[in-house]
XYZ file of C-alpha atoms in Angstrom:
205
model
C -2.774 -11.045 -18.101
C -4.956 -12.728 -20.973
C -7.859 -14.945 -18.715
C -6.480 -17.956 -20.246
C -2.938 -17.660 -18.700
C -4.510 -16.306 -15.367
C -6.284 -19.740 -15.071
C -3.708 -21.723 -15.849
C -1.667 -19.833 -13.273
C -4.442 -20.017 -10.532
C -4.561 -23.988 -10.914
C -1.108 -24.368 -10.325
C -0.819 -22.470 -6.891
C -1.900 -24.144 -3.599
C -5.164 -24.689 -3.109
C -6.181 -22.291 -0.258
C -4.862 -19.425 -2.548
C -6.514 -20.867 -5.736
C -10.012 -20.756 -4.205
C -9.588 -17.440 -2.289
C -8.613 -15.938 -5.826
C -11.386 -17.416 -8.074
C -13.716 -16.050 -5.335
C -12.311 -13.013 -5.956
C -12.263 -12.530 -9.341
C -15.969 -14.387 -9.488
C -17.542 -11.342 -7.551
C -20.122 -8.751 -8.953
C -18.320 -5.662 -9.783
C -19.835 -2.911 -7.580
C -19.563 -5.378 -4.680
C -16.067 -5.529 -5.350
C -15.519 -1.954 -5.759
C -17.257 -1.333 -2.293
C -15.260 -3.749 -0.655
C -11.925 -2.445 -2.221
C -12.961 1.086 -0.900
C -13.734 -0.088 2.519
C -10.953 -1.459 2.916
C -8.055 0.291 1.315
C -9.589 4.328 1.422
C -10.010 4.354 4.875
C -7.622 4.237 7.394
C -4.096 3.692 7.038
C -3.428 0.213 8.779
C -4.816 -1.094 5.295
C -3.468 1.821 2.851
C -2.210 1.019 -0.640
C 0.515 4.120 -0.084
C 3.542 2.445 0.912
C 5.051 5.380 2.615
C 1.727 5.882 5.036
C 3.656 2.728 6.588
C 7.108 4.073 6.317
C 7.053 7.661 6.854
C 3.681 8.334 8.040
C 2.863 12.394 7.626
C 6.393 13.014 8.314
C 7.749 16.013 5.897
C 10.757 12.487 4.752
C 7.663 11.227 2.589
C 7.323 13.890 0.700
C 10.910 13.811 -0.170
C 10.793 10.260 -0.455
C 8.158 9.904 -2.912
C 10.193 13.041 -4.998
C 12.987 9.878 -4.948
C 10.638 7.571 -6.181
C 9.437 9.460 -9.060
C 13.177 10.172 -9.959
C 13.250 6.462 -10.154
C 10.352 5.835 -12.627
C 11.741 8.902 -14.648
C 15.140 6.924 -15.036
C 12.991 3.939 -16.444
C 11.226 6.234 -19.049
C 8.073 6.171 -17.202
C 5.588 9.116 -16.747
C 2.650 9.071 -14.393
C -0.709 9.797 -16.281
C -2.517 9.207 -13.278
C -4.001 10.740 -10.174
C -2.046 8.357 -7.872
C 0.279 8.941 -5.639
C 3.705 7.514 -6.385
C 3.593 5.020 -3.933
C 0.658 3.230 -4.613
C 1.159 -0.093 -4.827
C -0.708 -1.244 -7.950
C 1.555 1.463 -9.605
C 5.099 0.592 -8.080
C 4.178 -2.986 -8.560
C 3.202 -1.771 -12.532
C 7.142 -0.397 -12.477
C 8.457 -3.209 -11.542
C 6.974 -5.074 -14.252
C 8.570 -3.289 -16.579
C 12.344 -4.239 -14.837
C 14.807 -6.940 -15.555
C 13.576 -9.728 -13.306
C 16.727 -8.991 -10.666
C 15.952 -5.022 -10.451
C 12.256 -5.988 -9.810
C 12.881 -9.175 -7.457
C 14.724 -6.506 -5.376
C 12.406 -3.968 -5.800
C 9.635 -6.618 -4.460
C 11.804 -7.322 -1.192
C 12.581 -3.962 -0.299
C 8.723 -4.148 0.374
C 7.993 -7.366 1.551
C 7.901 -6.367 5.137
C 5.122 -3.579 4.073
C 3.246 -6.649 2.680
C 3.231 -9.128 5.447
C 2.398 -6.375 7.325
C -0.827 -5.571 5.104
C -1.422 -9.615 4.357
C -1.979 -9.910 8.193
C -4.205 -7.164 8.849
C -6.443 -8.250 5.777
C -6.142 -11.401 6.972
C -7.148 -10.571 10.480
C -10.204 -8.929 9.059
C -10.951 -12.113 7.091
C -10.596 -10.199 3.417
C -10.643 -12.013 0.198
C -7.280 -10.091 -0.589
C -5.169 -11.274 2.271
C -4.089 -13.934 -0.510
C -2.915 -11.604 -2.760
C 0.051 -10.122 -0.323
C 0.582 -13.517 0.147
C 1.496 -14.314 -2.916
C 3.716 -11.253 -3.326
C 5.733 -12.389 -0.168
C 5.740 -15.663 -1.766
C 7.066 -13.717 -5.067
C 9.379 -11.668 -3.232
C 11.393 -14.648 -2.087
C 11.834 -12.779 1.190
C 12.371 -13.946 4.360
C 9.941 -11.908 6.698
C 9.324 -12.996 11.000
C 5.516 -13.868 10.553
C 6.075 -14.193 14.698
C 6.753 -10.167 14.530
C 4.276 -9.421 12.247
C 1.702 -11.147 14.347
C 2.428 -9.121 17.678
C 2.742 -5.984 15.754
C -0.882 -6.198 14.820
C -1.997 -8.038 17.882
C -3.237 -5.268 19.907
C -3.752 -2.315 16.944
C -7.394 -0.577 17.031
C -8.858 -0.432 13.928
C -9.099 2.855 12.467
C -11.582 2.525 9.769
C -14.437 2.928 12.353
C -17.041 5.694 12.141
C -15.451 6.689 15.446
C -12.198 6.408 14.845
C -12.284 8.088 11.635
C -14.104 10.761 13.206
C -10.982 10.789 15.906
C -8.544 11.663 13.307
C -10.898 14.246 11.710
C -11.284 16.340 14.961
C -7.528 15.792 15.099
C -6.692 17.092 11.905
C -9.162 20.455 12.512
C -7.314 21.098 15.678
C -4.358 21.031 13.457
C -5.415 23.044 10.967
C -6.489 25.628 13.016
C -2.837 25.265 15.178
C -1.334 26.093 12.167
C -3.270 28.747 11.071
C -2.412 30.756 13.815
C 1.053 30.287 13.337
C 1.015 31.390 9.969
C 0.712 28.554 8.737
C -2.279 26.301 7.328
C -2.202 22.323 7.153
C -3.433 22.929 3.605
C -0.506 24.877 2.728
C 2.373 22.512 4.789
C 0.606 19.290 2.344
C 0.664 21.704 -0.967
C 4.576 21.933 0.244
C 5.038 18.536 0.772
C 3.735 16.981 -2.223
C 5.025 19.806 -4.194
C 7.571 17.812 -6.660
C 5.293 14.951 -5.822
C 8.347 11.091 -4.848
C 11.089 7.549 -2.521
C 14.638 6.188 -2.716
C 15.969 2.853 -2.135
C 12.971 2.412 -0.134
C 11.919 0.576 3.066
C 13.999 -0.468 5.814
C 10.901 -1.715 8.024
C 10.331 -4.076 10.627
């Protein structure tokens, strides 16, 4: 979007969102990439791969994302990047390219996902929190704030130095599991991902 039309844009929303986004976008760039990495590459309360909150590690999201790259194939589109199929910025970047029904329905089969992200960034007081708000707001979706509140009421956070170090003992006791049955973790993820896509996607919350 040309900086022009993003300003215009910004100074017709409400207020609290206005300011929360031209704080955003008046940051220094390596403070902004820090932040974005903070809070979106570790953990997976906060992760950008909309399956982590469907599907979890759960062999369906490998299948699942094999769906979703069917779908972007239909649409003449072809990944040239290093994402996952589920990233947000990219299934949001598909859906810009859809009639405005196809992609108003493709932004409500995730809305859920998004309230669910907008409170936890929210919740730890992040400058983005406004910008799953305004996707909900987009989406034209009608999503039980009330639910979404006790669902992240009592959640640890798991982008701690300890609780990141939790899931990496976890994951060696894993690997090693599987090793001795034949199998290693490396190999079951090398399975999983191996077509690398998701279908008619979320039924959440």
């Amino acid at each position: 979007m040309h900086s022009r039309h993003l300003k215009t844009w910004i100074k017709r929303m409400p207020r609290r969102w206005a300011f929360s986004l031209r704080d955003l976008l008046a940051r220094d760039l390596l403070d902004a990439q820090a932040d974005y990495s903070q809070l979106f590459d570790r953990g997976r309360a906060t992760s950008l791969l909309l399956f982590e909150h469907v599907h979890g590690e759960s062999r369906d999201r490998g299948q699942a994302m094999v769906d979703l790259m069917a779908q972007y194939e239909q649409h003449g589109l072809q990944l040239d990047s290093r994402e996952l199929p589920d990233h947000l910025p990219l299934y949001l970047e598909y859906l810009a390219q859809l009639p405005k029904e196809e992609a108003l329905g493709g932004l409500q089969d995730i809305a859920p996902i998004l309230a669910l992200l907008g409170a936890r960034l929210q919740q730890r007081e992040s400058r983005y929190a406004v910008l799953f708000d305004l996707l909900v707001k987009l989406a034209n979706a009608a999503v039980d704030s009330e639910k979404v509140a006790e669902k992240i009421a009592d959640e640890a956070r798991d982008d701690t130095p300890q609780a990141l170090d939790a899931v990496w003992e976890e994951e060696q006791v894993k690997f090693f599991a599987d090793q001795n049955c034949g199998e290693s973790e490396i190999s079951a993820h090398q399975r999983r991902f191996a077509g690398a896509v998701a279908p008619a996607i979320f039924e959440y919350l």
